[in-house]
CSV table of C-alpha atoms and ligand atoms in Angstrom, one decimal:
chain,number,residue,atom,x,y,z
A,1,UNK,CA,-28.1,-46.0,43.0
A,2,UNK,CA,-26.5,-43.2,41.3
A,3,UNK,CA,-27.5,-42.0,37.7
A,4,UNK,CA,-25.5,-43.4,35.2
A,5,UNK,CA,-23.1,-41.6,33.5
A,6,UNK,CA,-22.1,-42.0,29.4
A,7,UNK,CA,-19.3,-40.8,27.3
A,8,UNK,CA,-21.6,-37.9,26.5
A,9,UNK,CA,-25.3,-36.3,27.3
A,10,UNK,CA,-26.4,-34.0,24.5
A,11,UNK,CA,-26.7,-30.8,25.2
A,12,UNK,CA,-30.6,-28.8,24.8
A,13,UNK,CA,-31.2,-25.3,24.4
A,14,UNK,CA,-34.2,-23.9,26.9
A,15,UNK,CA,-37.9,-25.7,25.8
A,16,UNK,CA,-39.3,-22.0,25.2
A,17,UNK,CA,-36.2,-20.8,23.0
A,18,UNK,CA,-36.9,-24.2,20.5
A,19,UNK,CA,-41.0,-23.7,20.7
A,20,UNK,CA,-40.4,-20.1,19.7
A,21,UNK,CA,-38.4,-21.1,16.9
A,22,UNK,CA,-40.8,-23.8,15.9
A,23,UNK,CA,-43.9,-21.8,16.0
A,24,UNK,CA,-44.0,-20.7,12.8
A,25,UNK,CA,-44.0,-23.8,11.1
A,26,UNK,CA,-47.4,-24.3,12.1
A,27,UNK,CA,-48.5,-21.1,10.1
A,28,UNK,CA,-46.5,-21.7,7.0
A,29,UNK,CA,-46.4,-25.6,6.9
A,30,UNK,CA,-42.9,-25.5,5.0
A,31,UNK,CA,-41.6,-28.4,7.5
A,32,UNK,CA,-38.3,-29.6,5.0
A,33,UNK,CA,-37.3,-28.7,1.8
A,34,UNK,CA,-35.3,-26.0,2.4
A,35,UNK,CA,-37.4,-23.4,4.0
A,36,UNK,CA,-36.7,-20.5,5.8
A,37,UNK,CA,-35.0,-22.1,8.9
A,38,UNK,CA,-32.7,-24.3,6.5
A,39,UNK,CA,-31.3,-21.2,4.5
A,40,UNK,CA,-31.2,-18.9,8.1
A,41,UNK,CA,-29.5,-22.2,9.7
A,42,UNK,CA,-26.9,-22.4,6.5
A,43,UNK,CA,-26.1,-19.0,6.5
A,44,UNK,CA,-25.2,-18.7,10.0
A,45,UNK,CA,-23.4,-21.9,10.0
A,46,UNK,CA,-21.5,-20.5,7.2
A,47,UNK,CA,-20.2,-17.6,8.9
A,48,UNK,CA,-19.4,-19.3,12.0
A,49,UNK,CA,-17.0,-21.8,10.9
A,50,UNK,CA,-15.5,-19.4,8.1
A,51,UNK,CA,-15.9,-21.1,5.3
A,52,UNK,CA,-17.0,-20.2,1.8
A,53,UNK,CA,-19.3,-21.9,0.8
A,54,UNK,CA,-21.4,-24.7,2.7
A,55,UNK,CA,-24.7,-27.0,2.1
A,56,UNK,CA,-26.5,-28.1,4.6
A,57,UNK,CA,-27.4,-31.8,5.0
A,58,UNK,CA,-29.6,-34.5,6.8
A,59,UNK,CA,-26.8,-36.3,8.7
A,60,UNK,CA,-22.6,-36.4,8.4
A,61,UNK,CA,-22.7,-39.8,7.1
A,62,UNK,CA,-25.0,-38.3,3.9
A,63,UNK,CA,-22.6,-35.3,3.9
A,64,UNK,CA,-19.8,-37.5,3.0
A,65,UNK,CA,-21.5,-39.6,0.5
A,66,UNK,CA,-22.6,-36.3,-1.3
A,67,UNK,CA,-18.9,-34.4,-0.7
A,68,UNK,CA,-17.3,-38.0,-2.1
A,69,UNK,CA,-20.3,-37.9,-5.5
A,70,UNK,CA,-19.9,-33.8,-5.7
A,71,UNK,CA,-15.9,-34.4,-6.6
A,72,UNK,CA,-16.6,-36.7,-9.2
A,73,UNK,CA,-13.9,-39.1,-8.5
A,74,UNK,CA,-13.3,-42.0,-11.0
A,75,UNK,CA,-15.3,-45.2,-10.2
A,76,UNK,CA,-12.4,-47.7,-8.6
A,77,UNK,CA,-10.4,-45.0,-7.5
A,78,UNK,CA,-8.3,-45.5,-4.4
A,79,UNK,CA,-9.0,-43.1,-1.6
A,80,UNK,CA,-6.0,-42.8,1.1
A,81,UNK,CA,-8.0,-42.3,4.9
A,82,UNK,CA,-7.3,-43.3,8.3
A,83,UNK,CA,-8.6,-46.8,9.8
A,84,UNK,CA,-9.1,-44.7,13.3
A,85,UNK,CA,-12.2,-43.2,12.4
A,86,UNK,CA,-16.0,-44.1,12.9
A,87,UNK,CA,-17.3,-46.6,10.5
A,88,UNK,CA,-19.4,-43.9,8.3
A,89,UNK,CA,-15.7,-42.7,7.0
A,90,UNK,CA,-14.9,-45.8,5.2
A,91,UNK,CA,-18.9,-47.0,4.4
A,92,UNK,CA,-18.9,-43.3,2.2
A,93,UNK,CA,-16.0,-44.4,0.7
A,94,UNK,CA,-17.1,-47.9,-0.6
A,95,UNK,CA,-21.0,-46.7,-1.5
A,96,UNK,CA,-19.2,-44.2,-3.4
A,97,UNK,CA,-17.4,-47.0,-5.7
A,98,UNK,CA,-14.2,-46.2,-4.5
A,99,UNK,CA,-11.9,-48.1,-2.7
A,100,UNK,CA,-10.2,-47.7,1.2
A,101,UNK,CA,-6.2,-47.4,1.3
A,102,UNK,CA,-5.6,-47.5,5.0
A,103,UNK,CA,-2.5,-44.9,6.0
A,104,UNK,CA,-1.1,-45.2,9.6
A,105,UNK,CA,-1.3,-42.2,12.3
A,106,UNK,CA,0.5,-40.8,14.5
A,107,UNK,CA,0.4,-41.5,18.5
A,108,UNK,CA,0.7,-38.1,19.4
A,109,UNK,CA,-3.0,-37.0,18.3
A,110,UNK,CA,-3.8,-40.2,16.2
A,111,UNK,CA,-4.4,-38.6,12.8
A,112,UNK,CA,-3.4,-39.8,9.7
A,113,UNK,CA,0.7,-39.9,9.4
A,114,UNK,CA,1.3,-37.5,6.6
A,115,UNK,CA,4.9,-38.7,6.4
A,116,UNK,CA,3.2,-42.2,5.1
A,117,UNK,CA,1.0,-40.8,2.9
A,118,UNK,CA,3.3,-40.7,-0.1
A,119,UNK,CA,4.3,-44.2,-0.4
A,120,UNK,CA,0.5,-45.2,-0.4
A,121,UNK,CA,0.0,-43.2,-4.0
A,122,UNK,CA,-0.3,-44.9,-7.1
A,123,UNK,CA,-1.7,-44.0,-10.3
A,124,UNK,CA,-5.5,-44.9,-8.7
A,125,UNK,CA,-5.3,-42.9,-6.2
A,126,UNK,CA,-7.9,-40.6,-6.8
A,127,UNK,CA,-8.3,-38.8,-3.6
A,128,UNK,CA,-7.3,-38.3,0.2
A,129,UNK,CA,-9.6,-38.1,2.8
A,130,UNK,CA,-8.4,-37.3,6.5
A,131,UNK,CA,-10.4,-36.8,9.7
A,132,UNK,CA,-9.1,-34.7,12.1
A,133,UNK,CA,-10.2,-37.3,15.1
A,134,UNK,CA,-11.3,-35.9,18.3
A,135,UNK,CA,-11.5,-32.2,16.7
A,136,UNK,CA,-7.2,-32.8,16.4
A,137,UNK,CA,-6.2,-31.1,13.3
A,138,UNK,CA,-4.1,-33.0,11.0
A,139,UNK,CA,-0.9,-32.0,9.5
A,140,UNK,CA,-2.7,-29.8,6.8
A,141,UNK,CA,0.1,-28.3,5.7
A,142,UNK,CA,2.1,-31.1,4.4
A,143,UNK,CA,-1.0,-32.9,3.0
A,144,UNK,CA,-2.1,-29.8,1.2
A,145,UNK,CA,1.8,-30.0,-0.2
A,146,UNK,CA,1.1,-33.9,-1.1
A,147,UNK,CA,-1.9,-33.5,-2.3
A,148,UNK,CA,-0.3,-30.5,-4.7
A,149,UNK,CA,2.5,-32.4,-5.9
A,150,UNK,CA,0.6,-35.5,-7.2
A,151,UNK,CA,-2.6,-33.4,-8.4
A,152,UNK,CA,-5.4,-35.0,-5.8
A,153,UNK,CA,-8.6,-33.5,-4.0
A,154,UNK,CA,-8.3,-33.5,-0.3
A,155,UNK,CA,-11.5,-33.9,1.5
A,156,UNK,CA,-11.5,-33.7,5.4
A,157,UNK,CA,-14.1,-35.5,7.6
A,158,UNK,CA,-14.2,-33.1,10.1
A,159,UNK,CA,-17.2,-34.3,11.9
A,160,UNK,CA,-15.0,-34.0,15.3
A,161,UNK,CA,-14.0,-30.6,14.6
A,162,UNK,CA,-17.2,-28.3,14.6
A,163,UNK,CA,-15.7,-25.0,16.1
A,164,UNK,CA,-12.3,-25.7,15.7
A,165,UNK,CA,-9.7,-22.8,14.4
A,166,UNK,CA,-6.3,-23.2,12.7
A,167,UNK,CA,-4.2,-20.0,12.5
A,168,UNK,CA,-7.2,-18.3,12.4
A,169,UNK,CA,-8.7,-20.0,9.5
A,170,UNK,CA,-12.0,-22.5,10.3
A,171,UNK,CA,-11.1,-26.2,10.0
A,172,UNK,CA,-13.6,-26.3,7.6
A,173,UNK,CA,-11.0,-24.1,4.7
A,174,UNK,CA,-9.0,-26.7,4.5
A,175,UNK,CA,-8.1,-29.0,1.7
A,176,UNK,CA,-11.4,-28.8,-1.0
A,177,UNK,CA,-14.3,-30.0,1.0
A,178,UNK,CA,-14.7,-30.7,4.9
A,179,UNK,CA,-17.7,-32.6,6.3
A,180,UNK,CA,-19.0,-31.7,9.7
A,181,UNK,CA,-21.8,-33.9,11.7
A,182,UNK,CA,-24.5,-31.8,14.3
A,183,UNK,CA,-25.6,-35.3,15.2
A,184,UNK,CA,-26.8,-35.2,19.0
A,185,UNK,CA,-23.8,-37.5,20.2
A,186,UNK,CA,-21.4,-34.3,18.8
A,187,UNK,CA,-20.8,-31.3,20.0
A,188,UNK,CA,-22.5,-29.1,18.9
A,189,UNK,CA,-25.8,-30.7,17.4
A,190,UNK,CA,-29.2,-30.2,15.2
A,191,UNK,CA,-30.8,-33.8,16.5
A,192,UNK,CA,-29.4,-35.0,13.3
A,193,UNK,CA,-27.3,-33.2,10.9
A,194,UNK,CA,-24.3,-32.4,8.6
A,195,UNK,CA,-23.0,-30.0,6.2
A,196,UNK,CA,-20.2,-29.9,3.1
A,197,UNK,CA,-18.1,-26.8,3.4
A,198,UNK,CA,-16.1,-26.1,0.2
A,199,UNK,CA,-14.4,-23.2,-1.8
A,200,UNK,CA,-15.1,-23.9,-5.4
A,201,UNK,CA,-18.2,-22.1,-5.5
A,202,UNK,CA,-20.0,-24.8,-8.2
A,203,UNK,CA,-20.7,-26.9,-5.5
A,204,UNK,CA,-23.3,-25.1,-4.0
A,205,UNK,CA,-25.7,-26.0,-7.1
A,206,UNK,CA,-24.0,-29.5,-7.5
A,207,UNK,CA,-24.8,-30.5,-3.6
A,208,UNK,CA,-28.1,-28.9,-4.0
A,209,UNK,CA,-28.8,-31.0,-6.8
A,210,UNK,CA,-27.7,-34.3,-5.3
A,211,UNK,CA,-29.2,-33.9,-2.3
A,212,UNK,CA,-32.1,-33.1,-3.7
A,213,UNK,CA,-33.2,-35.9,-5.9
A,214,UNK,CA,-31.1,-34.6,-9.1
A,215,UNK,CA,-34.4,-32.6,-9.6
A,216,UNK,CA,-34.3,-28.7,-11.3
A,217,UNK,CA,-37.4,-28.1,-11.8
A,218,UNK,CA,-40.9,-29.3,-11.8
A,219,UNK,CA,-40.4,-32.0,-14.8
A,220,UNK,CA,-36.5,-32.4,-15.3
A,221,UNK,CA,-34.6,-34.4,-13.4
A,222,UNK,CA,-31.0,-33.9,-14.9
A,223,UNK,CA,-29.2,-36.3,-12.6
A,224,UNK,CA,-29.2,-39.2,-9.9
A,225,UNK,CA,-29.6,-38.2,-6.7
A,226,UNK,CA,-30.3,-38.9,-2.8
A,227,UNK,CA,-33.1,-37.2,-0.1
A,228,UNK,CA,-30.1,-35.6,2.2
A,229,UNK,CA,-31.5,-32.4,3.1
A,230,UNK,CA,-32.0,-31.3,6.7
A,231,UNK,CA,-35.8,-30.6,7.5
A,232,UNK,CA,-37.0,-27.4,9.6
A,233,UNK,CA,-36.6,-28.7,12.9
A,234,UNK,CA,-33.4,-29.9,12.8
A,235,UNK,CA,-32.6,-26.8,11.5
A,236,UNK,CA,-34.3,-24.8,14.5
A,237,UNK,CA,-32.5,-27.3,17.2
A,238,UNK,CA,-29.1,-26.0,15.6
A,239,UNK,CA,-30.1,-22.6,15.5
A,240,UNK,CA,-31.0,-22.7,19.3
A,241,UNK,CA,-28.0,-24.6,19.9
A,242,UNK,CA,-25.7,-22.4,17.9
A,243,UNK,CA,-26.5,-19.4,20.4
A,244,UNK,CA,-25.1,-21.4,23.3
A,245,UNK,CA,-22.4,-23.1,22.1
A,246,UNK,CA,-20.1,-20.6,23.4
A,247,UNK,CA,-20.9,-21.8,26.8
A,248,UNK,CA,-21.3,-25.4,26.1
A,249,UNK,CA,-17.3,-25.2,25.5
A,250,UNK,CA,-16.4,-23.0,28.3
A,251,UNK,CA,-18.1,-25.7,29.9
A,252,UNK,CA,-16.5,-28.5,28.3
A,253,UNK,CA,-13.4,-26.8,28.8
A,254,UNK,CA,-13.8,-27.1,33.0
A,255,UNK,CA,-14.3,-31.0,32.8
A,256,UNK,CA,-11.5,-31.5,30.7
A,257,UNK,CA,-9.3,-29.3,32.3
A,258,UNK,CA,-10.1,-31.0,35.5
A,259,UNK,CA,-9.2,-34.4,34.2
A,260,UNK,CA,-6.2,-32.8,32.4
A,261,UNK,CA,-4.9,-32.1,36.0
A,262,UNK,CA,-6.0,-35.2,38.0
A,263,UNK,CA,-4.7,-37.7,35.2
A,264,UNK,CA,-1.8,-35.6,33.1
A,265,UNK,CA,1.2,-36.7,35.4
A,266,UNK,CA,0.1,-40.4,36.1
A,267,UNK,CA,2.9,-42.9,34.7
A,268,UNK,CA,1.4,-45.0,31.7
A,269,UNK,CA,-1.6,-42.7,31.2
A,270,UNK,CA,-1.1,-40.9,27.8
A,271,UNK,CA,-2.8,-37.9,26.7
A,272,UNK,CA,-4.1,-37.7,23.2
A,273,UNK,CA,-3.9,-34.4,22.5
A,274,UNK,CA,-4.1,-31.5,19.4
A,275,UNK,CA,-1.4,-29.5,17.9
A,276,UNK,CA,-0.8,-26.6,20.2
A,277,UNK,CA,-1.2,-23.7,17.0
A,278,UNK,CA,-4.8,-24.9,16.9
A,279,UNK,CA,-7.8,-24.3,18.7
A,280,UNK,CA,-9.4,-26.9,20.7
A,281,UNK,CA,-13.4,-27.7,20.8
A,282,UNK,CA,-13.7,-30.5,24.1
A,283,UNK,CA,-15.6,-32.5,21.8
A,284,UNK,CA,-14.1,-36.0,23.7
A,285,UNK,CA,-11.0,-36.5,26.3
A,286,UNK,CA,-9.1,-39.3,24.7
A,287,UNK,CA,-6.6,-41.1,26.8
A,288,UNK,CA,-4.1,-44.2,26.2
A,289,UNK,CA,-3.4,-46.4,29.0
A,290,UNK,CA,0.1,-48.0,28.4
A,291,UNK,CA,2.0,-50.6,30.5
A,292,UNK,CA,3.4,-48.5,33.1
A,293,UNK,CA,-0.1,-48.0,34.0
A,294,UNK,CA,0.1,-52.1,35.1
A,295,UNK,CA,-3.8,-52.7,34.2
A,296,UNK,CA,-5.2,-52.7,30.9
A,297,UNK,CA,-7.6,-50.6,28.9
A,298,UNK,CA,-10.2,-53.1,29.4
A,299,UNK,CA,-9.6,-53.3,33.1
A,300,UNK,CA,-10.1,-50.1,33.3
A,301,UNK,CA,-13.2,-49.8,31.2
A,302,UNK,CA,-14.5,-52.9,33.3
A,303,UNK,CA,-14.0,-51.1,36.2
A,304,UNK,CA,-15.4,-48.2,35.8
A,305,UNK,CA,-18.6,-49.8,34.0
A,306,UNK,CA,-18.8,-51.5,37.2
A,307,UNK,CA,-19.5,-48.3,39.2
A,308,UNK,CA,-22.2,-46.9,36.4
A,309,UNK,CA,-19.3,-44.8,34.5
A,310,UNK,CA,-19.5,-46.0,30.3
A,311,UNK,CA,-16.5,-44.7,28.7
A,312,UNK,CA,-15.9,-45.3,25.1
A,313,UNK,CA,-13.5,-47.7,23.3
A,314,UNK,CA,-13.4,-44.6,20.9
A,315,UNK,CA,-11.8,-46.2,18.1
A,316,UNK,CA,-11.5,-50.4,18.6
A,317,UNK,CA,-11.6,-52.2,16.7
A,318,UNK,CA,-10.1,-50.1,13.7
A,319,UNK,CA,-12.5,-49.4,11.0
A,320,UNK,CA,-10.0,-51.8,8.5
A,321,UNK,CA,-10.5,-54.7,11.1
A,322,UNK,CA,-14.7,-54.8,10.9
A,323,UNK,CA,-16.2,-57.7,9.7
A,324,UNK,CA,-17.4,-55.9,6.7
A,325,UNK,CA,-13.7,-55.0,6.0
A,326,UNK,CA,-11.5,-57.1,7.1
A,327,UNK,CA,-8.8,-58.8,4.5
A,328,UNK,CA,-10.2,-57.2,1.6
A,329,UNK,CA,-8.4,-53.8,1.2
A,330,UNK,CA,-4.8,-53.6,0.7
A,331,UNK,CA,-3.3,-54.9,3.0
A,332,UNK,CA,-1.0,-52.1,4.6
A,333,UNK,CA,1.4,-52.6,8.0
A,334,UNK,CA,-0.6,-50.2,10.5
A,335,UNK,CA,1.3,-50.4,14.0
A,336,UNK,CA,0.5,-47.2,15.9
A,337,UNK,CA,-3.3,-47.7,14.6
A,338,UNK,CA,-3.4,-50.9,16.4
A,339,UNK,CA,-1.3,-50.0,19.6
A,340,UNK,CA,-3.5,-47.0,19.9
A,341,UNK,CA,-6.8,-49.1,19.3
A,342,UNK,CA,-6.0,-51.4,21.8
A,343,UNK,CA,-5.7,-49.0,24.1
A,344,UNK,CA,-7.8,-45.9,23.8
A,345,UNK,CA,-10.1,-44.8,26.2
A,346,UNK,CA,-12.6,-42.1,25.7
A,347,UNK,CA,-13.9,-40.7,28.9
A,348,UNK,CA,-17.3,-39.0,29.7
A,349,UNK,CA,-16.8,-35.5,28.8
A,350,UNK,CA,-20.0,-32.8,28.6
A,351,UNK,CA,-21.0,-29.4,29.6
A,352,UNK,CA,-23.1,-30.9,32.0
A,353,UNK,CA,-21.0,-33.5,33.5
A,354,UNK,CA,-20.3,-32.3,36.9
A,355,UNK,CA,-16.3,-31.9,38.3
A,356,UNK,CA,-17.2,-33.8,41.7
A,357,UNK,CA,-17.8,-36.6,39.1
A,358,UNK,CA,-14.8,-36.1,37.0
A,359,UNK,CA,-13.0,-36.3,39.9
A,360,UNK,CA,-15.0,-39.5,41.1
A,361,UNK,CA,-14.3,-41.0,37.6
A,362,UNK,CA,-10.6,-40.1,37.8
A,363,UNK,CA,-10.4,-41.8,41.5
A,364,UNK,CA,-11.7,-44.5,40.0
A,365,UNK,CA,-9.2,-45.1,37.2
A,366,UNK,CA,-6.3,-44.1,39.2
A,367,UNK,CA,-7.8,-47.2,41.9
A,368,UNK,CA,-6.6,-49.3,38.7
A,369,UNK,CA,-3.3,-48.7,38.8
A,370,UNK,CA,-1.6,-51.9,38.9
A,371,UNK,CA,-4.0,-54.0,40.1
A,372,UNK,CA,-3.7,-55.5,36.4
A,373,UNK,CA,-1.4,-58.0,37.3
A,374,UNK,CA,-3.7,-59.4,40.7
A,375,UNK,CA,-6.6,-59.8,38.2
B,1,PLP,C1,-20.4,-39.0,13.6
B,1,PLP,C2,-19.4,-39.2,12.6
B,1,PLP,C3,-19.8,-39.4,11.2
B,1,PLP,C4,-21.2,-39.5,10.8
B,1,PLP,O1,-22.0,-38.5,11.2
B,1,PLP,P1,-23.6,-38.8,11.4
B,1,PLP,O2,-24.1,-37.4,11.6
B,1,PLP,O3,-23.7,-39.6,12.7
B,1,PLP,O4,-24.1,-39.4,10.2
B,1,PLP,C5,-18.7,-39.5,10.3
B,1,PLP,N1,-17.4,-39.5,10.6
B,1,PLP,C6,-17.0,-39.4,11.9
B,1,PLP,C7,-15.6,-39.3,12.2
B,1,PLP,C8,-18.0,-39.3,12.9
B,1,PLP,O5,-17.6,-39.2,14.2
């Protein structure tokens, strides 16, 4: 039986390179609260995806709750983001006490349509929050102009997008605060992690604050807060993995430029890919498989689940259409959100994953094509 092979296998830095970096925490005993790994990890972090400012965190899903509390946004306040995102987007949202307005994307990278941005405002709108899905920037010009004309904070949820350039700027620049996620299903990781990058400067001490129980010194507690911070060894797994992540993506790159060529020409396969001015990280290797394909997405997941390959439905159902969700946000028209949810395919994509199987997995698919119809 061959191994099995999943949408993704996180990457590990060599055993000695972690224990070395470890070591010292048996000498000192500082194992969280910000200690010497945390502030070399932060500082590092900060320089590599060019941002001004940025505060580390526990995980991405605490990063956005603490990005969401850090803007002070008005309790009720409406919050225009994309229904094809990963649950934590919208679940930051609602524990915030604000409320989901789902905008439509666009099928050529499946971020948020910026063109339908502006009929979504109203006078609760207190914020927008984009995610540029599958490291795909989003048209941050024109929501930079939006968010300018009608006075609103833009936060991204860029927890796809670690590594990712934009006419030389890091994704993180953009808009007021971006959220990035190191857990070990991304690509680049810390076992479990996240960070806020921002510009305004006062939200170093605000994040610091909130993350840290609202505490400021040994007896005063001056606000409500949450345990997010990132403890020492996550911080020494991303420090290990930040000095190989430029070979993790060279890597990355291989596998996906291998499907690129097996798959880009085949009628009714789609490829879901960034704008070209931006730089790309191989985090995933999102396909659509339309009609002229003659089999369905599911087919083709079935199939290749049957031969030990585990894609992803990478995003269905939409985040609007959970259980949790469903019918109780407004209720907004989201066509290309659904088409593209009903047939999205994520493939296995990591440094790792070998191009006799890419081409194996691509066979596989391509076996599928029209046999939809005989099934
Ligand atoms: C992974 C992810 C998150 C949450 O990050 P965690 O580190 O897993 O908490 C949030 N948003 C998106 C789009 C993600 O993919």
């Amino acid at each position: 039986m061959r191994e099995e092979i999943f949408v993704t296998r996180a990457s590990l830095p060599p055993m000695e390179e972690y224990i070395e970096k470890i070591r010292p925490l048996w000498e000192s005993r500082w194992l969280t609260n910000m200690g010497d790994l945390h502030q070399e990890f932060e500082e590092r972090l900060r320089q590599y995806l060019r941002v001004d400012g940025l505060s580390l965190m526990v995980n991405g899903h605490m990063s956005l709750e603490m990005a969401l509390s850090a803007m002070k946004l008005p309790r009720g306040g409406e919050i225009i983001t994309t229904p094809f995102t990963f649950i934590s987007t919208i679940h930051a949202i609602l524990r915030n006490g604000l409320v989901p307005v789902f905008c439509d994307v666009k099928l050529s990278d499946l971020t948020m349509d910026e063109e339908k941005i502006e009929a979504l405002v109203t006078e609760r709108t207190a914020a927008i929050l984009p995610v540029h899905v599958y490291g795909n920037v989003c048209g941050v010009e024109r929501i930079q102009q939006l968010a300018d004309k009608y006075n609103l904070p833009v936060i991204y949820d860029a927890a796809h997008a670690f590594g990712v350039t934009h006419q030389g700027r890091g994704i993180g620049s953009f808009g007021d605060v971006s959220v990035f996620s190191f857990h070990a299903t991304k690509v680049f990781h810390s076992i479990e992690g996240g960070a806020v990058a921002f510009h305004n400067p006062d939200l170093y001490r605000t994040l610091y604050n909130l993350k840290n129980f609202g505490i400021r010194s040994e007896e005063v507690v001056a606000e409500v807060g949450a345990n997010a911070k990132m403890n020492e060894f996550c911080a020494a797994m991303g420090l290990c993995n930040l000095d190989h992540i430029g070979e993790e993506r060279e890597k990355r790159k291989r596998v996906a430029e291998k499907y690129q060529e097996l798959l880009a020409d085949c009628p009714g396969i789609r490829m879901v890919r960034g704008r070209e001015d931006a730089t790309r990280n191989y985090a995933y290797f999102p396909i659509l498989i339309e009609e002229d394909f003659g089999c369905t997405r599911d087919q083709v997941y079935d199939a290749l689940g049957r031969q030990g390959i585990h894609g992803r439905k990478y995003f269905y159902p939409l985040a609007s259409d959970q259980a949790c969700f469903r019918n109780k946000y407004h209720d907004v028209e989201l066509p290309t959100a659904r088409y593209a949810s009903d047939r999205i395919l994520v493939l296995p994509l990591y440094g790792e994953l070998e191009l006799g199987d890419v081409e194996r997995i691509a066979g596989i698919l391509m076996e599928q094509r029209g046999k939809g119809a005989r099934e």
